[in-house]
Coordinates of C-alpha atoms in Angstrom, one line a residue:
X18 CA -122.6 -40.0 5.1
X19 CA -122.5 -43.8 5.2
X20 CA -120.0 -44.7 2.2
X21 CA -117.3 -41.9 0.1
X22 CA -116.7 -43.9 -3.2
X23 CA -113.5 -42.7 -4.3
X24 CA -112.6 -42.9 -7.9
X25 CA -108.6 -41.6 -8.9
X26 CA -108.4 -40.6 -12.8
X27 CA -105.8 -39.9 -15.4
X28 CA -106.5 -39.7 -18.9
X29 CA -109.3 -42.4 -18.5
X30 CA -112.3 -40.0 -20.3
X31 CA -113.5 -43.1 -22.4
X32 CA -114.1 -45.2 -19.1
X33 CA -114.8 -42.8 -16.2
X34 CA -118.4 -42.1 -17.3
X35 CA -119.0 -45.9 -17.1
X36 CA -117.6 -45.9 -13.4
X37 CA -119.4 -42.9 -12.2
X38 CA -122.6 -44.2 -13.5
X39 CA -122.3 -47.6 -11.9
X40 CA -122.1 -45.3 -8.7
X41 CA -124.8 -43.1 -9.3
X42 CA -127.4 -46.2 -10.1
X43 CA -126.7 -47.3 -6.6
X44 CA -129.5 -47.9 -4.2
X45 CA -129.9 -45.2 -1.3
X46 CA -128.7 -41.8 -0.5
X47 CA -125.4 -42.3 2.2
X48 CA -123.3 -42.3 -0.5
X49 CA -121.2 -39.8 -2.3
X50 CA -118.5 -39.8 -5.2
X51 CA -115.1 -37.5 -5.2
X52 CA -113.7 -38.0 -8.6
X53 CA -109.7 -37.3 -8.0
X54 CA -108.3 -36.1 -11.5
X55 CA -104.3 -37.0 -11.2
X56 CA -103.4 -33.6 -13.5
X57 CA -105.1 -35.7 -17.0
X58 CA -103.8 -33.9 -20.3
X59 CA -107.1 -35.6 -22.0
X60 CA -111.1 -34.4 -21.7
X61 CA -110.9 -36.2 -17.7
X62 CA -111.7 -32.9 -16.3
X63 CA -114.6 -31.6 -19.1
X64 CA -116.5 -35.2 -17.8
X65 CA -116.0 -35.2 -14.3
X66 CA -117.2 -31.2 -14.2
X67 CA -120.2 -32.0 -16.3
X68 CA -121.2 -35.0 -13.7
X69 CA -120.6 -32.6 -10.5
X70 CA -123.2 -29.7 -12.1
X71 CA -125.3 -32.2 -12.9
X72 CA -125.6 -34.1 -9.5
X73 CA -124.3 -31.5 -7.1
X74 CA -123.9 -32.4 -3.6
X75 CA -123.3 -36.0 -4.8
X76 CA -120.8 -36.1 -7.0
X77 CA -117.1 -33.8 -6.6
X78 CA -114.7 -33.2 -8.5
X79 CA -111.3 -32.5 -7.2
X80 CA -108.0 -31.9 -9.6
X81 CA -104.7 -31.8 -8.6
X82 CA -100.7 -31.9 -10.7
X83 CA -99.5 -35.2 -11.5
X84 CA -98.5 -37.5 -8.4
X85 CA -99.1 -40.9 -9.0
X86 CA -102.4 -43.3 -7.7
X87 CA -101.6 -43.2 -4.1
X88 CA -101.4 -39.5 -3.9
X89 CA -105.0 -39.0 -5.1
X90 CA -106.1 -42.1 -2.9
X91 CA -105.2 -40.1 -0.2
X92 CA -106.3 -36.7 -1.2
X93 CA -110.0 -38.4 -1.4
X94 CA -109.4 -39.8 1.8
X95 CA -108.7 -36.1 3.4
X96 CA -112.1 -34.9 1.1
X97 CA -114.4 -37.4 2.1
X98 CA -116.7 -37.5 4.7
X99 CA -117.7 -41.2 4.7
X100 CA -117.4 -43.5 7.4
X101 CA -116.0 -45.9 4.4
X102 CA -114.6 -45.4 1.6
X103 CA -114.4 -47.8 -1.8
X104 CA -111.8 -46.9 -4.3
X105 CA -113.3 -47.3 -7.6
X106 CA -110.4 -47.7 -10.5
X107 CA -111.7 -45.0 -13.0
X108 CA -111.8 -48.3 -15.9
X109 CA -113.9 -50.6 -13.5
X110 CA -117.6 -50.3 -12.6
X111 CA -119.6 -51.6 -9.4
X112 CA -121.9 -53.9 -10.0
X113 CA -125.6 -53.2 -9.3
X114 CA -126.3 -53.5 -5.6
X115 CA -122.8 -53.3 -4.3
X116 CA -123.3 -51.1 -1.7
X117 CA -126.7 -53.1 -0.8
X118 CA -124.2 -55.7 0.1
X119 CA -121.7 -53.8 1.9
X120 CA -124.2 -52.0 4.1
X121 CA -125.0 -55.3 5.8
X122 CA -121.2 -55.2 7.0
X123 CA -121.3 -51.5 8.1
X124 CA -123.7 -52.6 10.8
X125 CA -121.1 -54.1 13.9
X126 CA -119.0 -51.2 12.8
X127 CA -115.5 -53.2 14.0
X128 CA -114.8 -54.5 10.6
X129 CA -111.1 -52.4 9.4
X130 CA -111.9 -53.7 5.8
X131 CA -114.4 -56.0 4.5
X132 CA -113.7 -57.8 1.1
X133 CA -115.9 -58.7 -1.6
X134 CA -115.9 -61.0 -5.0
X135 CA -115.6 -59.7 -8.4
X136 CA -115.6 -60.4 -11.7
X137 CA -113.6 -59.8 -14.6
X138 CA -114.0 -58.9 -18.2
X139 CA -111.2 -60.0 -21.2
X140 CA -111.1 -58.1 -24.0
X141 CA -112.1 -61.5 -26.1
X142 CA -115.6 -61.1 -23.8
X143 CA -114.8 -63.7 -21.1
X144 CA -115.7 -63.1 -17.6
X145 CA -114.5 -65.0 -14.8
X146 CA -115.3 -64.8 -11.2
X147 CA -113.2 -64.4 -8.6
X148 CA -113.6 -65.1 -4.3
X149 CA -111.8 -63.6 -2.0
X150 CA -109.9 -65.5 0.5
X151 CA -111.7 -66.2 3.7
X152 CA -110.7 -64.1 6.7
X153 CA -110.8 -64.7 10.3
X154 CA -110.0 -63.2 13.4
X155 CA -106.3 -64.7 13.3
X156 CA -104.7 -61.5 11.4
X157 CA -101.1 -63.6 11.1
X158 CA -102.6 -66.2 9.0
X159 CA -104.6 -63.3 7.0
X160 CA -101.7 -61.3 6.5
X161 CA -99.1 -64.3 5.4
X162 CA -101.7 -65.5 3.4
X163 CA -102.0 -62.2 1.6
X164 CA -98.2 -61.8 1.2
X165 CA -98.0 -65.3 0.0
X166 CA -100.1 -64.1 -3.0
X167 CA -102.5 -67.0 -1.7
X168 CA -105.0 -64.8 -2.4
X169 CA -105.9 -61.0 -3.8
X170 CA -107.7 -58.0 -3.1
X171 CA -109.3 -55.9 -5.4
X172 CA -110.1 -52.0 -5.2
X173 CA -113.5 -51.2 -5.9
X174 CA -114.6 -54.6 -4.5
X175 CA -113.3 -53.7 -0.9
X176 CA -114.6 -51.3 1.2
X177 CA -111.9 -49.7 4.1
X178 CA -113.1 -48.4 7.5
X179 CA -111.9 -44.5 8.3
X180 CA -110.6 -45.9 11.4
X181 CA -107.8 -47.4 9.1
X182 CA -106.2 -44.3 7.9
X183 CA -106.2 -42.2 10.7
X184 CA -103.2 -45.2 10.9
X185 CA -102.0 -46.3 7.3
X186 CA -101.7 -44.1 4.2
X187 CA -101.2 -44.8 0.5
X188 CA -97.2 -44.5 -0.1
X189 CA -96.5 -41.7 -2.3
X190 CA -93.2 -42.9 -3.6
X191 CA -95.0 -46.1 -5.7
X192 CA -96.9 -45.7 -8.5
X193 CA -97.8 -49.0 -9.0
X194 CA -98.6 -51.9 -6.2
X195 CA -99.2 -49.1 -3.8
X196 CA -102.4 -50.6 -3.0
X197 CA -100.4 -53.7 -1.8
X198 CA -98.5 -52.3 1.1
X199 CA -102.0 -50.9 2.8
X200 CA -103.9 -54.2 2.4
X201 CA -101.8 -55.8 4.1
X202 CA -101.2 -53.5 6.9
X203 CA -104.9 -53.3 7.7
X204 CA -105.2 -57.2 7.9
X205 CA -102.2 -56.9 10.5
X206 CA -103.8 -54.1 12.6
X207 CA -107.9 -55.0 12.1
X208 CA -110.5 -57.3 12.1
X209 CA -111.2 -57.9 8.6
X210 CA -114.0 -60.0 6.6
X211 CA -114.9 -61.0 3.5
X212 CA -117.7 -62.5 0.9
X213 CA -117.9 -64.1 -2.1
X214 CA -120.5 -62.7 -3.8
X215 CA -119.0 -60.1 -6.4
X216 CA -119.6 -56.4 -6.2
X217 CA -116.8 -55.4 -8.5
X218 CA -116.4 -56.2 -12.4
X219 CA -112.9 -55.1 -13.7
X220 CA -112.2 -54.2 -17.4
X221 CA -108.9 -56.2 -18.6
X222 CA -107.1 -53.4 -21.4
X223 CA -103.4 -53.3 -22.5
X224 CA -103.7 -49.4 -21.3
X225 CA -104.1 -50.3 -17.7
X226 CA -101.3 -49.5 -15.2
X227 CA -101.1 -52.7 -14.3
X228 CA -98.8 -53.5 -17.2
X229 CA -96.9 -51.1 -16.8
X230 CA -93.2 -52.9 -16.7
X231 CA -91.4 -49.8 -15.5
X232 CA -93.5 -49.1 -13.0
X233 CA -93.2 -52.7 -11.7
X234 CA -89.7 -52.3 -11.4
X235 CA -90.2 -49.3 -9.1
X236 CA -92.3 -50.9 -6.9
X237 CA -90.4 -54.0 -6.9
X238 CA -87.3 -52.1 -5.4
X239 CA -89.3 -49.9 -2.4
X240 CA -92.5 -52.1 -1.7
X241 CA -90.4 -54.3 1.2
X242 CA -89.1 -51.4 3.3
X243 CA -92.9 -49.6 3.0
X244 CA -94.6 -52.7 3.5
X245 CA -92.4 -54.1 6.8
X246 CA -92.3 -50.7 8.6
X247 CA -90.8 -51.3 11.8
X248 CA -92.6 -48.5 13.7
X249 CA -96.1 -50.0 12.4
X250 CA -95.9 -53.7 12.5
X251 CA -95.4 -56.3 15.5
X252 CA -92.2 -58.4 15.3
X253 CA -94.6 -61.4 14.2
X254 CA -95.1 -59.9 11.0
X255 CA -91.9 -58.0 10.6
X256 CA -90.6 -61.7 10.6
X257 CA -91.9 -62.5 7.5
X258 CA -89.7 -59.9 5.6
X259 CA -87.4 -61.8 4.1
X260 CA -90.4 -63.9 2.7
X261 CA -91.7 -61.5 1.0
X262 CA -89.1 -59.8 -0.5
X263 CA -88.0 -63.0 -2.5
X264 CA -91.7 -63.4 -3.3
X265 CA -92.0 -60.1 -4.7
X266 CA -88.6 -60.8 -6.2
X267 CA -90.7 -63.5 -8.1
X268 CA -93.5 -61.9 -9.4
X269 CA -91.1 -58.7 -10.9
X270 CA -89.1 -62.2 -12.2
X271 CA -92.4 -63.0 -14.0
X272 CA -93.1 -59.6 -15.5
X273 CA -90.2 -59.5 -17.3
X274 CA -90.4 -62.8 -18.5
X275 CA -93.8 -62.2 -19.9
X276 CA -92.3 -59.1 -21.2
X277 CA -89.6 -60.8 -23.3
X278 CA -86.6 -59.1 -21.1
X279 CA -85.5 -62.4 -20.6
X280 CA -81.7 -60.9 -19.0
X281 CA -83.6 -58.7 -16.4
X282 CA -85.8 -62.2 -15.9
X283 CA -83.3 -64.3 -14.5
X284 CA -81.6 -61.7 -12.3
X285 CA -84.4 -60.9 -10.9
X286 CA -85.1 -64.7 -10.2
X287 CA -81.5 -65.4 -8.6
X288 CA -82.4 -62.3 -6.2
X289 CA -85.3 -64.5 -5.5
X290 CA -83.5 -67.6 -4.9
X291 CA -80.7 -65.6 -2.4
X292 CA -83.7 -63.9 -0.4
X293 CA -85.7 -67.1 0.1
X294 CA -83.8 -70.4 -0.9
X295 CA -87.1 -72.5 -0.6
X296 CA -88.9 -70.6 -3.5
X297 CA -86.6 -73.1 -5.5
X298 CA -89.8 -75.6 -5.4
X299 CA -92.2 -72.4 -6.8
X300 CA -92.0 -75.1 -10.2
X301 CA -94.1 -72.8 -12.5
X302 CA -91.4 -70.1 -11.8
X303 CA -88.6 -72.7 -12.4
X304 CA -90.3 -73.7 -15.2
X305 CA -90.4 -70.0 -16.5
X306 CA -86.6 -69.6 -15.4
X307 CA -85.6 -72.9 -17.7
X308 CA -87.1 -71.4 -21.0
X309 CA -86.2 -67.6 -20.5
X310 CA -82.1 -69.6 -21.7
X311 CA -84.2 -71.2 -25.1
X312 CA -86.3 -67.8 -25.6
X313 CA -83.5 -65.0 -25.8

């Protein structure tokens, strides 16, 4: 088994059908699906059974209590077999010949994570493209790149060597941004690549997790201690801490900006300012700091 495509669900029945089906047109037969259900109180597990009798052997369907993203990333890493594994947000889809294009990559075998381009769909019907960074062998400049929000990495368009989590795992303790913390621990630890060409398209809704204010300010609280773990990083990268946090410090800034919690904004952006003075000259930031005092 070449590639496990791992897709997490809770109370996504509307879009998981669309995801498993982008799977299942896939060229070749080294791939399989394990559909995580995350303890969904809507008809999640009545689809995902009706997929695994109808393509047994390729398609599995695994349900477990209510734990948050990163715990059913990692049960589907401990089911899988693959030597890969993609993690396929239940609301996206892969794009026709994905794993075509990913096979090329599995071929050297050294790669910890190879990313490719996507694409994404607005609810108005627009779809922009977007590349991923280009990565080289230097993993400082790919991981202070990363952290420097320089650039971003998508599930579904990336596929992840199981050679990187017999190290890393998906911390359980976020339910948002957990991704975050594991990208950039593989680029410090692995060779990793990327492509433009997109493999990915991702379905912009209000529903998504993603704006999800609460869940922002969790992560924004416990992401720096998970990400710069001392017993996992070099001192190199450890270095960059304090850089990160007031980054981070930024983006939660922005969220509740664009949220209207303009009080919660500005704390959040002084934090920023006392962890990393020269964010100062972030101007779009500064710009958003200025009106939050004329908006409330």
């Amino acid at each position: 088994m070449l590639f496990s495509v791992v897709i997490p669900a809770y109370n996504y029945e509307a879009y998981l059908p669309r995801a498993i089906d982008s799977v299942l047109a896939q060229s070749g037969d080294d791939f399989e699906i394990i559909v995580v259900d995350d303890g969904s109180t809507d008809d999640t597990p009545t689809v995902a059974a009706r997929y695994q009798q109808l393509h047994p052997g390729r398609v599995r369907y695994l349900r477990q209590d209510n734990g948050g993203p990163a715990k059913a990333r990692n049960r589907g890493v401990e089911e899988s077999r693959g030597a890969f594994l993609i993690f396929l947000d239940a609301d996206d889809r892969l794009l026709p010949d994905a794993l075509e294009r990913f096979r090329f990559w599995t071929q050297e075998n050294r790669w910890g994570m190879v990313c490719g381009g996507h694409q994404s769909r607005h609810p108005d019907g627009k779809v922009r493209r977007h590349a991923p960074a280009v990565l080289t062998d230097d993993r400082l400049a790919n991981f202070t790149a990363y952290i420097r929000r320089e650039f971003g990495i998508s599930n579904g368009a990336t596929l992840v060597s199981r050679d990187v989590f017999e190290v890393i795992r998906y911390p359980e303790s976020l339910r948002n941004s957990e991704d975050l913390p594991v990208f950039a621990q593989t680029l410090a630890l692995f060779d990793c690549r990327s492509f433009p060409e997109p493999v990915l398209e991702v379905f912009k809704h209000d529903d998504s997790l993603r704006n999800n204010i609460d869940l922002i300010l969790q992560a924004g609280s416990a992401l720096t201690d998970i990400l710069f773990d001392e017993a996992l990083l070099p001192p190199r990268f450890l270095a960059l801490r304090g850089e990160f946090e007031g980054r981070n410090a930024l983006s939660v800034f922005r969220s509740l900006y664009l949220a209207g919690r303009y009080d919660e904004a500005r704390q959040w952006y002084h934090r920023a300012l006392r962890l990393a003075p020269r964010l100062l000259k972030e101007w779009p930031y500064l710009t958003k700091y200025v009106r939050s005092y004329f908006k409330g």
